[in-house]
Short mmCIF file of C-alpha atoms and ligand atoms in Angstrom, two decimals:
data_model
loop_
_atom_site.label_atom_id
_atom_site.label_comp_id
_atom_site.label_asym_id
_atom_site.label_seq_id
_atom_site.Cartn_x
_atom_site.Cartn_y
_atom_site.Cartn_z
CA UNK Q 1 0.00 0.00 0.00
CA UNK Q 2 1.31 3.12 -1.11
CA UNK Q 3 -0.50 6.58 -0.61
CA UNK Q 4 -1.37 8.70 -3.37
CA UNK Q 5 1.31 11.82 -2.22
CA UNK Q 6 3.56 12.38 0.93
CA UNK Q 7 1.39 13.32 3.53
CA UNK Q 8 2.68 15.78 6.02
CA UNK Q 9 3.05 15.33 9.52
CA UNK Q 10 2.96 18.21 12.50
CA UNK Q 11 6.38 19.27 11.50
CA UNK Q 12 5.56 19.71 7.64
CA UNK Q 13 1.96 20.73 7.92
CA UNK Q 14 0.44 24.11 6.50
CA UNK Q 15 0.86 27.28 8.23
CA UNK Q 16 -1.99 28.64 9.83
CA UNK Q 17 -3.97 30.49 8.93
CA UNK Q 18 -5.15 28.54 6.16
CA UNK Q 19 -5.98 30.23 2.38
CA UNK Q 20 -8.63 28.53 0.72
CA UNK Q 21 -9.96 28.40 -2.33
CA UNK Q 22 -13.63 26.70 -2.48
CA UNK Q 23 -14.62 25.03 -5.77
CA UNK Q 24 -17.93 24.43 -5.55
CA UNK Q 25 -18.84 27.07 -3.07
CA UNK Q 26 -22.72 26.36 -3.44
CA UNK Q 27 -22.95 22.76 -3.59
CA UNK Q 28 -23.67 20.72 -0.41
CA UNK Q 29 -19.86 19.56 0.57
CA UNK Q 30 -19.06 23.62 -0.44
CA UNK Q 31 -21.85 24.75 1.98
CA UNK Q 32 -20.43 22.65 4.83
CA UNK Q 33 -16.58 23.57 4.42
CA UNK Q 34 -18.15 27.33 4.88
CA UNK Q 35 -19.89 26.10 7.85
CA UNK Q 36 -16.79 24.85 9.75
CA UNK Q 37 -14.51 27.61 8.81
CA UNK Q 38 -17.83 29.50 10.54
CA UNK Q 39 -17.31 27.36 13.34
CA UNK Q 40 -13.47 27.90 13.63
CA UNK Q 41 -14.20 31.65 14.26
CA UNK Q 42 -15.71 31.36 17.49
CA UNK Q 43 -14.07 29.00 18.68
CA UNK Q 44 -9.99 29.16 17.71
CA UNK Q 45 -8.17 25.93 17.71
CA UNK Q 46 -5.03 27.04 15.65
CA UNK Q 47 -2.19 27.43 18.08
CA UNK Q 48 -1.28 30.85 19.44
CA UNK Q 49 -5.27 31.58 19.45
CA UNK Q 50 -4.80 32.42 15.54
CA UNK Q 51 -7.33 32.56 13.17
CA UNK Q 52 -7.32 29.08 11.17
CA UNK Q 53 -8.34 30.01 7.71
CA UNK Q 54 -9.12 32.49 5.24
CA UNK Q 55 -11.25 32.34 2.68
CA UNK Q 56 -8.79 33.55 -0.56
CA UNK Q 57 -11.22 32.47 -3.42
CA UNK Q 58 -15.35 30.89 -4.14
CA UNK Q 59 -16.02 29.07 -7.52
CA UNK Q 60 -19.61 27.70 -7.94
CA UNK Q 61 -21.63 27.37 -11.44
CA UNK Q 62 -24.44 28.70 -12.06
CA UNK Q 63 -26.14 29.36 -8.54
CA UNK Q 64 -24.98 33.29 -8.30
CA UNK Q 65 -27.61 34.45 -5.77
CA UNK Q 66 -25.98 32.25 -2.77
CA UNK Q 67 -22.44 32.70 -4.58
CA UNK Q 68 -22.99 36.26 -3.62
CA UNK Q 69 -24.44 35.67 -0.36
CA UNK Q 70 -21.37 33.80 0.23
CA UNK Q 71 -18.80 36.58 -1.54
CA UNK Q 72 -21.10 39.15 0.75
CA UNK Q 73 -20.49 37.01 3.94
CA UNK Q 74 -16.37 36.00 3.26
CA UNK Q 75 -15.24 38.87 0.76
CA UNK Q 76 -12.58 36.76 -1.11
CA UNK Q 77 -10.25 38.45 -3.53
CA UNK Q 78 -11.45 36.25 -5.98
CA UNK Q 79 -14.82 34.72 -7.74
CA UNK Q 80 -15.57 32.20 -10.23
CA UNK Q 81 -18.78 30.96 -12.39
CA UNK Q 82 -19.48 28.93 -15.18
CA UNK Q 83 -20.51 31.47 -17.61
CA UNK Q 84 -19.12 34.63 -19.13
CA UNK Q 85 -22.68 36.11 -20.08
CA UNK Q 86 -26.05 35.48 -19.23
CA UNK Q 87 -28.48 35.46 -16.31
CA UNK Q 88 -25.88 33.28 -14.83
CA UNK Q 89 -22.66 35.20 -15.74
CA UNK Q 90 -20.30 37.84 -14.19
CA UNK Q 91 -22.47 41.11 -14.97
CA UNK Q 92 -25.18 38.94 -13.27
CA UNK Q 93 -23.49 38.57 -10.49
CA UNK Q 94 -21.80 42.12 -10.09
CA UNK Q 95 -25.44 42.98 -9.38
CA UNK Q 96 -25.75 40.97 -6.47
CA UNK Q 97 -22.30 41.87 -4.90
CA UNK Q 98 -22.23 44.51 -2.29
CA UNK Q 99 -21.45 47.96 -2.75
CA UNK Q 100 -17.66 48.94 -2.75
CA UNK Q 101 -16.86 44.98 -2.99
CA UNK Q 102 -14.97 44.41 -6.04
CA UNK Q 103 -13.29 40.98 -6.45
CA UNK Q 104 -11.53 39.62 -9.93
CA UNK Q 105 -14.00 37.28 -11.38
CA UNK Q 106 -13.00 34.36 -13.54
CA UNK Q 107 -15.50 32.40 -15.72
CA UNK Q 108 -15.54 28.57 -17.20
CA UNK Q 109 -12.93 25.94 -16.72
CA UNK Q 110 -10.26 27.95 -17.61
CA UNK Q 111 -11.52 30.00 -14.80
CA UNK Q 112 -11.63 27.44 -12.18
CA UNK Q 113 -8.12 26.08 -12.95
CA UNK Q 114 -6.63 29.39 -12.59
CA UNK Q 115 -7.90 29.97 -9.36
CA UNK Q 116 -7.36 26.41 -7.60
CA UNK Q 117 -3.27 27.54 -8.81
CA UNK Q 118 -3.57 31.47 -7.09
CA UNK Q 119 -0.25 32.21 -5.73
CA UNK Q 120 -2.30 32.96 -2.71
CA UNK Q 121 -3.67 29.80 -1.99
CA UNK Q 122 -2.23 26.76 -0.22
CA UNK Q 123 -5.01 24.54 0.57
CA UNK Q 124 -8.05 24.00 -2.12
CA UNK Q 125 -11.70 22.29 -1.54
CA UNK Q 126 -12.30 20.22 -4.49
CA UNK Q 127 -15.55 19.88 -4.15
CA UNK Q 128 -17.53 20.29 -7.87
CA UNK Q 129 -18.97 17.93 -9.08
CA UNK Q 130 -18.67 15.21 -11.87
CA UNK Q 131 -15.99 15.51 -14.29
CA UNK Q 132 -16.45 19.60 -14.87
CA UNK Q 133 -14.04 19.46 -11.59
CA UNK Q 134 -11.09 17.89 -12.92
CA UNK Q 135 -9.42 20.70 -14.36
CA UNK Q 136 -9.30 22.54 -11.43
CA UNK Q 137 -8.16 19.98 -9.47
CA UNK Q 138 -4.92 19.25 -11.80
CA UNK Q 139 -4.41 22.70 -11.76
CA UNK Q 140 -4.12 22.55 -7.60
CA UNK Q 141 -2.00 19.25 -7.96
CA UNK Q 142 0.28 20.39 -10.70
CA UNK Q 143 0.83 23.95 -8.53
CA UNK Q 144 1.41 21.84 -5.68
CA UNK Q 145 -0.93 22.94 -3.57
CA UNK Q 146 -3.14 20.62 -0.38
CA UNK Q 147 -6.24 19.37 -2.17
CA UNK Q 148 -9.17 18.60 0.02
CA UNK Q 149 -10.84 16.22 -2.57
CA UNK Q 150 -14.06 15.68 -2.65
CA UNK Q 151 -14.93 15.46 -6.53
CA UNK Q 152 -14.00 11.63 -6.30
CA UNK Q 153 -14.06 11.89 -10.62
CA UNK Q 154 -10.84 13.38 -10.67
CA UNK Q 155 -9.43 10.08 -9.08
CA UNK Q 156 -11.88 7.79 -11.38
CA UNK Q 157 -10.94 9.92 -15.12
CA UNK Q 158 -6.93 11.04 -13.91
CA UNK Q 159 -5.65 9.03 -11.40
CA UNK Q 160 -2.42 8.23 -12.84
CA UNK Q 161 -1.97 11.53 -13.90
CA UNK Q 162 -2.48 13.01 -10.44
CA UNK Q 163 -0.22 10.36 -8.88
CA UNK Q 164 2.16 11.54 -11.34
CA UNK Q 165 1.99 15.01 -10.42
CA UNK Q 166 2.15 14.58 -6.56
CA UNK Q 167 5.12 13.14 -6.71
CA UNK Q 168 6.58 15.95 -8.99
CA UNK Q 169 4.78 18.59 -7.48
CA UNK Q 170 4.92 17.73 -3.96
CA UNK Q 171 1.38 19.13 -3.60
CA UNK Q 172 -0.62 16.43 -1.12
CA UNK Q 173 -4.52 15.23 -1.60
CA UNK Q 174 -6.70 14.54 1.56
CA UNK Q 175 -9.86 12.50 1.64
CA UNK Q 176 -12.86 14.57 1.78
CA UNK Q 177 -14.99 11.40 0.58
CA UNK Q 178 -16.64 9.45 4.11
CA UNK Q 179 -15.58 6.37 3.67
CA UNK Q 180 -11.66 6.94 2.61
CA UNK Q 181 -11.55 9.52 5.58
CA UNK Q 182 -12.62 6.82 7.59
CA UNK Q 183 -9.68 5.20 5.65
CA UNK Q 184 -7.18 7.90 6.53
CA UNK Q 185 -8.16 7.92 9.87
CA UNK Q 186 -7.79 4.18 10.23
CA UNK Q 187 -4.78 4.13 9.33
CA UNK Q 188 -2.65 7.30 10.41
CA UNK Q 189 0.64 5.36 12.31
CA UNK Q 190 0.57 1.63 10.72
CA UNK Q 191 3.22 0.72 8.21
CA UNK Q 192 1.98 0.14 4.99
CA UNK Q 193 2.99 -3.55 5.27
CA UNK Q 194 0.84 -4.17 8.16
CA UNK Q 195 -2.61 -3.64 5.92
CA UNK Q 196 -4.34 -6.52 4.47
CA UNK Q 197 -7.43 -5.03 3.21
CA UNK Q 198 -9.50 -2.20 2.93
CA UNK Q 199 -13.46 -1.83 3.47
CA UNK Q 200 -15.57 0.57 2.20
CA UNK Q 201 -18.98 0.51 3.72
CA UNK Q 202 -22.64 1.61 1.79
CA UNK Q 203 -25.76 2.33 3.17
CA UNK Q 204 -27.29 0.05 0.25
CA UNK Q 205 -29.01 3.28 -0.54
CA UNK Q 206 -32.96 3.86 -0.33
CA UNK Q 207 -33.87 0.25 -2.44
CA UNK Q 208 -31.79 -2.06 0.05
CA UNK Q 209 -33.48 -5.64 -0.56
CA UNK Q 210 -35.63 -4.67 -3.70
CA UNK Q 211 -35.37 -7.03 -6.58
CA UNK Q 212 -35.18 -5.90 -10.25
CA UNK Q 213 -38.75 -5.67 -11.11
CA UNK Q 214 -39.30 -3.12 -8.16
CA UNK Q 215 -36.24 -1.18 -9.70
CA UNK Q 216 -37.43 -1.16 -12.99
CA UNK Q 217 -40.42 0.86 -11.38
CA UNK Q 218 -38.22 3.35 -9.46
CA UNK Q 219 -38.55 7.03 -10.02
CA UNK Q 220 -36.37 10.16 -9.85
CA UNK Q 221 -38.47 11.45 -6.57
CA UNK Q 222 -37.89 8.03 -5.04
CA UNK Q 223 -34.37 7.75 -5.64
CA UNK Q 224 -33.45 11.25 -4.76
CA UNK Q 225 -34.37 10.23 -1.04
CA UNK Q 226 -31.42 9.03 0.93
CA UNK Q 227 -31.79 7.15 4.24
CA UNK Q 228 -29.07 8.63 5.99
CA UNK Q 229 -26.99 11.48 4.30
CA UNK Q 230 -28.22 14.61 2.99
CA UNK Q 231 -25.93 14.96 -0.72
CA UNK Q 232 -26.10 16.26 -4.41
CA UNK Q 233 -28.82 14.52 -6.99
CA UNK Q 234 -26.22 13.19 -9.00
CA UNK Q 235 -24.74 11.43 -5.97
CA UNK Q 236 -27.35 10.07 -4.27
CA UNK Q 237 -28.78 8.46 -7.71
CA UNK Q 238 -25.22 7.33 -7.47
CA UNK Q 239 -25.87 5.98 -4.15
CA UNK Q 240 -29.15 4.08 -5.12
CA UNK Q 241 -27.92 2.39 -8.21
CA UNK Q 242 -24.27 1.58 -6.11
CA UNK Q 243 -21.96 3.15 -8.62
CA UNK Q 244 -21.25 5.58 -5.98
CA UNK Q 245 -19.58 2.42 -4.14
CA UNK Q 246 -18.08 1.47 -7.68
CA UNK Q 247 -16.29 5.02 -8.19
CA UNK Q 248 -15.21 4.65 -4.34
CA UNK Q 249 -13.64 1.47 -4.87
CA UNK Q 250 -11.67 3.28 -7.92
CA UNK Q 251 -11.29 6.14 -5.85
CA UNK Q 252 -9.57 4.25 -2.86
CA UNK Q 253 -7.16 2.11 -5.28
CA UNK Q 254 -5.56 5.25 -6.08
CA UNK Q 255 -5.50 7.00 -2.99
CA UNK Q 256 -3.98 4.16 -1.18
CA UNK Q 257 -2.39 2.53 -4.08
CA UNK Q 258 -4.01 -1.26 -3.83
CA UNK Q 259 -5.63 -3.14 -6.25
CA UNK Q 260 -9.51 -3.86 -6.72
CA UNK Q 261 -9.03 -7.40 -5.02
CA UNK Q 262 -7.49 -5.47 -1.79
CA UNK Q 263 -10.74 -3.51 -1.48
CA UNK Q 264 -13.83 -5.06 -0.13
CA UNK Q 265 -17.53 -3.68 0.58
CA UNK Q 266 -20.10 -4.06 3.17
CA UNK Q 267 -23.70 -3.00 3.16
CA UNK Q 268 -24.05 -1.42 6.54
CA UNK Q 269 -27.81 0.13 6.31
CA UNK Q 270 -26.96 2.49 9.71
CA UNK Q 271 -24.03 3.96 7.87
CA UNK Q 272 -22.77 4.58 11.34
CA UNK Q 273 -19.27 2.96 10.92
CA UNK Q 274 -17.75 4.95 7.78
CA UNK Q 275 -14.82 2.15 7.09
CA UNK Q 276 -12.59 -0.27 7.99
CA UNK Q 277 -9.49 -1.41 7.24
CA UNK Q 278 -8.44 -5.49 7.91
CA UNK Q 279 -4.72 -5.55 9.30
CA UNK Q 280 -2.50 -8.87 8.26
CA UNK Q 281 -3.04 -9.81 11.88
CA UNK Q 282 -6.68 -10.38 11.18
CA UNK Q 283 -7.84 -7.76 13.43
CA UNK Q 284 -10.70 -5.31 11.78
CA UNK Q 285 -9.71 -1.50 12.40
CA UNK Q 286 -13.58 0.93 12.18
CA UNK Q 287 -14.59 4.23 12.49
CA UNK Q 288 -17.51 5.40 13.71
CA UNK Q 289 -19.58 8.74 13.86
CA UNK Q 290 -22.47 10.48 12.98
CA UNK Q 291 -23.14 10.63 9.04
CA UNK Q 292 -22.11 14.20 8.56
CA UNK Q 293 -19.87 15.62 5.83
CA UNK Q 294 -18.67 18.37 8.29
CA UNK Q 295 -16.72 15.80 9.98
CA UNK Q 296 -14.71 14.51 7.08
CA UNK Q 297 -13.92 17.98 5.88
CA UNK Q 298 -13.07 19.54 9.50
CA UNK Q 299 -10.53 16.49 9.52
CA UNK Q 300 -9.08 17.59 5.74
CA UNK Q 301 -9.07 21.14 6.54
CA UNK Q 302 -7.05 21.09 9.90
CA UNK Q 303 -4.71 18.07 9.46
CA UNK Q 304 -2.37 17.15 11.33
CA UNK Q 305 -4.75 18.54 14.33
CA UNK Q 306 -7.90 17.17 15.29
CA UNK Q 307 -10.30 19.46 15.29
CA UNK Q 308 -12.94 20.37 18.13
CA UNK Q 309 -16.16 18.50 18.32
CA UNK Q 310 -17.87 22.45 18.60
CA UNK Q 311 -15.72 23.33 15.31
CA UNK Q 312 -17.12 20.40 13.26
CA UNK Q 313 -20.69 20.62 15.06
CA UNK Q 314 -21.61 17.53 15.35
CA UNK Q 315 -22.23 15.69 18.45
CA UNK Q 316 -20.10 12.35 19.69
CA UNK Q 317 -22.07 8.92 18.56
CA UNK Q 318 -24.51 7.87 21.17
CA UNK Q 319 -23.64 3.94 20.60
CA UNK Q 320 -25.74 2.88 23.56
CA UNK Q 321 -28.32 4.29 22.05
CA UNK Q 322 -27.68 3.54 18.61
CA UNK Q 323 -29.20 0.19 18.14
CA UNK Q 324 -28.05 -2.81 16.47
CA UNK Q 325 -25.04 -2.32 13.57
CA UNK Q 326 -25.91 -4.85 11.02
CA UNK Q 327 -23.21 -5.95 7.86
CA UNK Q 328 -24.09 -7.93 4.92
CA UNK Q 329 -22.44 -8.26 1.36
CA UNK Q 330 -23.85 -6.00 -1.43
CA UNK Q 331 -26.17 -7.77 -3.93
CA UNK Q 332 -24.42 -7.43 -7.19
CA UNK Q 333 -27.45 -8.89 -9.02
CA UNK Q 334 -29.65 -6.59 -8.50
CA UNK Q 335 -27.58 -3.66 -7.92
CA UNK Q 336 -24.67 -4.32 -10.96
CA UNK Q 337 -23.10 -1.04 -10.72
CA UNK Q 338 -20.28 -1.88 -8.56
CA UNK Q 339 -19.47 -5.56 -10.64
CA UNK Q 340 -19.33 -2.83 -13.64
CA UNK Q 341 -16.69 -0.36 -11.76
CA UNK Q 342 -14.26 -3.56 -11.12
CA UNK Q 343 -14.53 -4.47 -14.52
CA UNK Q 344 -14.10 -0.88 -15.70
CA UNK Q 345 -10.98 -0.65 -13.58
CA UNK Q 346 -9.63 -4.01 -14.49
CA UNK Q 347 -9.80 -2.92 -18.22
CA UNK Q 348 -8.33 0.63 -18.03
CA UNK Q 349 -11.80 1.71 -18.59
CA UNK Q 350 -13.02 4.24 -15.87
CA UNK Q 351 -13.19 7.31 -18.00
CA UNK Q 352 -15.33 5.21 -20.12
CA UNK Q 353 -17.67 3.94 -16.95
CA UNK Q 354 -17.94 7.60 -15.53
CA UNK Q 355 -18.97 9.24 -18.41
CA UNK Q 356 -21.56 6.65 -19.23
CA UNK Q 357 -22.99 6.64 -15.41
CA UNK Q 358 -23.48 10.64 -15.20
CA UNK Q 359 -25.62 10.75 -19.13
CA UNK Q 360 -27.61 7.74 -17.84
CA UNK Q 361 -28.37 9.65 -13.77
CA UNK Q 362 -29.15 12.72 -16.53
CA UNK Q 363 -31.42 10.85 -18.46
CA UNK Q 364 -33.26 8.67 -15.53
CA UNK Q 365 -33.42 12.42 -13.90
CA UNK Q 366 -35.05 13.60 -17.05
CA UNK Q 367 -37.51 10.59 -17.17
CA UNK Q 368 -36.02 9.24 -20.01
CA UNK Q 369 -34.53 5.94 -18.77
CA UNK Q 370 -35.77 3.82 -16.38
CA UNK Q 371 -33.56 2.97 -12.71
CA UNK Q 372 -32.50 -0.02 -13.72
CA UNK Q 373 -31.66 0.97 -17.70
CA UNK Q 374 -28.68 2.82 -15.71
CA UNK Q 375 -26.68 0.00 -15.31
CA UNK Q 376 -27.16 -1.30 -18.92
CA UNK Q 377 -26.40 1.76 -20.38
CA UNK Q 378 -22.69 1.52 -18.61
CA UNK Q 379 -22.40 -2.23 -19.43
CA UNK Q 380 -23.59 -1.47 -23.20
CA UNK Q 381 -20.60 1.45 -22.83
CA UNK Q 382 -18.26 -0.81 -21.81
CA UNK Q 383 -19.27 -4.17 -23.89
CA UNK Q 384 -18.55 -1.20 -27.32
CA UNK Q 385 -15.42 0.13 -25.82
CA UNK Q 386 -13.51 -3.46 -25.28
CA UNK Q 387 -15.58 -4.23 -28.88
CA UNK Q 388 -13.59 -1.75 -29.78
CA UNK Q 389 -10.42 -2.61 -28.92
CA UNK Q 390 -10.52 -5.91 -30.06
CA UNK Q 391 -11.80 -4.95 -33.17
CA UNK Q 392 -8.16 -3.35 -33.31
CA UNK Q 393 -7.20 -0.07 -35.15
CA UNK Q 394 -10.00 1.84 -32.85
CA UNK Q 395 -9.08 5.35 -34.69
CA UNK Q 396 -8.41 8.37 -32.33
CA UNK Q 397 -8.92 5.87 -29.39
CA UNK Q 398 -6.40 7.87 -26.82
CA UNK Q 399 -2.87 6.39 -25.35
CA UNK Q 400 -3.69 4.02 -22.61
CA UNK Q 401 0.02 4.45 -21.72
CA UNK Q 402 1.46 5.81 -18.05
CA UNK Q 403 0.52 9.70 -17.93
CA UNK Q 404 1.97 12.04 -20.96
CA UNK Q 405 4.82 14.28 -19.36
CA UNK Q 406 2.85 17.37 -21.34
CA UNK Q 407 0.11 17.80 -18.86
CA UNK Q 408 -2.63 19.43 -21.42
CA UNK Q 409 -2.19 16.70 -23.60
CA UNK Q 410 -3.03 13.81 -21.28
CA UNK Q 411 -5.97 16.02 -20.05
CA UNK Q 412 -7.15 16.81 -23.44
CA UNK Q 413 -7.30 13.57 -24.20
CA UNK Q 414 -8.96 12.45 -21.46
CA UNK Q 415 -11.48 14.84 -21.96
CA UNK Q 416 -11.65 13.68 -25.69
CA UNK Q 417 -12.73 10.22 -24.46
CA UNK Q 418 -15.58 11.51 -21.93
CA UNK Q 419 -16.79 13.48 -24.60
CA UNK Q 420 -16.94 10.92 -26.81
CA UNK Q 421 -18.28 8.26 -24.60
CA UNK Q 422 -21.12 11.18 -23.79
CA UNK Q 423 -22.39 11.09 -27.26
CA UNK Q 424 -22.87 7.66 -27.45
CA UNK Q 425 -24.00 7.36 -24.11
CA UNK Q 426 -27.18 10.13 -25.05
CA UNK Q 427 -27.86 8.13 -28.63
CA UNK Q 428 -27.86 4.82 -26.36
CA UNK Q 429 -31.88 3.55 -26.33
CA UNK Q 430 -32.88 1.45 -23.80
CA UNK Q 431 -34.37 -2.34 -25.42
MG1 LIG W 1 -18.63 8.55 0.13
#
């Protein structure tokens, strides 16, 4: 097991106070960073009674009215939206600002990248979502700055490339994701050698125990409702169909630098104990709190301290009172998403997989596809991309080689290939 960059200890940790820069400022993991750097300001934990962090820079898409609520509340030297023009764009926006507040504001990817890379940032929140956040987050890599990553995609569609660029750019990525927090947190002192396995726990989302006729009846309004955490649509369709549990499983293989045999998972309906990892000795290493993003991201945003319990606001599990903990193995039959992500993984085929999963949540969203037409759009993706291959010649198809030294190349072609796959993926009609 190798982590995914050289994470600092006290001696080599950030300087306090903290610059940020938020990408997705207005989404729900965005909304919760803001609400523990809230919580930092009454109650200082940095040492010499400093103040812990500064907000340096917002990014968010298209929701401007609580961008500027935010920009009113923080007044960051710097802004960033999806569009240049529009209802949604910067003269939009202006509007909203307060008088005699006048940050730089930078539009569209381009926009994003350059401000996860600001000279005054150290530490940036990954947190948009999809693959619209990659960009920025290779910018904060390649600039070597601490990423707080949350947009797990970045790992799925680049992680080669952003292994690659840790280790060149020194710049260090911390789990904002649950479950490989829970990860981190398990395993903070053990030597590498020591692990035997990883394993990431689901919830087994709202449709737990349904069989595939049930699914095939699903809709958006049903699937949108969560048992236990409060998220983005995109995830918690993710959630119900599994793949969120599939793009984990990528997601921890490059973090922690294992293969997809090394990671197990466990349906754990209470989603009360966030992971565990299985040392050599055969002893089973959990942790356990409430199911609350704040925690994860207090823990990303102050390493190597622990934060306060009043910082992070949440309150210390009541296990007495918690009821029984129940474990049982996910059922790939009905649920195929995650079988999909292995194979997708196994085959060098995750950008593929991704791009196929977020048209199909679109078009179940849109009432176009049914639930359980999600997982055979992905498979169909897949069963045409290794066509494909073996079909040999596949024209334009992009180097599956280690990651191109010239860093826009290897993310232009990525983003060729998720393009792609997104065209077929909309034409794809369900049988
Ligand atoms: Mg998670």
């Amino acid at each position: 097991m190798q982590y995914i960059s050289a994470v600092p200890d006290s001696a080599h940790a950030l300087p306090w106070p903290r610059r940020l820069a938020v990408m997705g400022s207005t989404g729900s993991i965005g909304r919760n960073t803001l609400l523990v750097v809230e919580g930092s300001r009454d109650r200082p934990f940095a040492p010499g009674g400093t103040e812990a962090f500064r907000i340096e820079a917002l990014a968010a898409g298209r929701n401007i009215a609580l961008l500027a609520e935010q920009a009113a509340r923080w007044r960051p030297p710097y802004l960033a939206v999806q569009d240049e023009a529009g209802e949604h764009g910067v003269d939009a926006l202006k509007k909203l600002l307060p008088r005699g507040y006048h940050p730089a504001i930078l539009t569209g990817p381009e926009g994003y990248a350059a401000l996860a890379s600001l000279d005054s940032v150290d530490m940036v929140v990954a947190a948009q979502a999809g693959a619209a956040g990659l960009r920025a987050a290779v910018a904060a890599t390649a600039a070597g700055k601490t990423l707080c990553l949350a947009n797990k995609e970045s790992l799925v569609l680049a992680g080669d490339l952003l292994r690659a660029l840790c280790a060149k750019s020194g710049a260090v990525i911390l789990p904002v994701d649950s479950e490989h927090g829970a990860l981190f947190q398990c395993l903070i002192g053990r030597r590498p050698d020591d692990v035997a396995r990883l394993w990431l726990t689901a919830s087994g989302g709202p449709f737990r125990g349904r069989d595939r006729a049930f699914l095939s009846t699903v809709r958006p309004e049903d699937a949108l409702r969560h048992p236990n955490w409060s998220m983005g649509a995109k995830i918690t369709i993710d959630s119900a169909t599994l793949m969120n549990k599939g793009l984990e499983l990528i997601e921890a293989c490059h973090l922690y630098g294992v293969c997809a045999d090394e990671v197990g998972v466990l349906v754990h309906p209470q989603s009360l104990v966030h992971s565990l990892v299985e040392l050599k000795d055969g002893s089973l290493m959990a942790q356990l709190a409430e199911p609350d993003m704040r925690l994860p991201i207090a823990l990303c945003l102050a390493w190597p301290m622990t934060p306060p319990r009043a910082v992070v606001g949440i309150s210390p599990l009541d296990l007495a009172g918690a009821g029984t903990l129940s474990f049982e193995p996910p059922d790939t039959d009905s649920f195929p998403c995650l079988s999909l992500a292995r194979r997708a993984l196994a085959g060098g085929r995750t950008v593929e997989l991704n791009a196929a999963n977020e048209v199909a949540v679109e078009r179940f969203l849109r009432g176009e596809l049914a639930f359980t037409d999600i997982p055979e759009l992905v498979r169909h993706i897949l069963d045409s991309a290794e066509a494909g291959e073996a079909s040999a010649g596949a024209p334009g198809m992009p180097d599956r080689g280690p990651a191109a030294p010239d860093l826009s190349l290897a993310l232009a072609r990525i983003e060729a290939l998720d393009a792609a796959t997104r065209n077929r993926a909309a034409r794809w009609h369900a049988l």
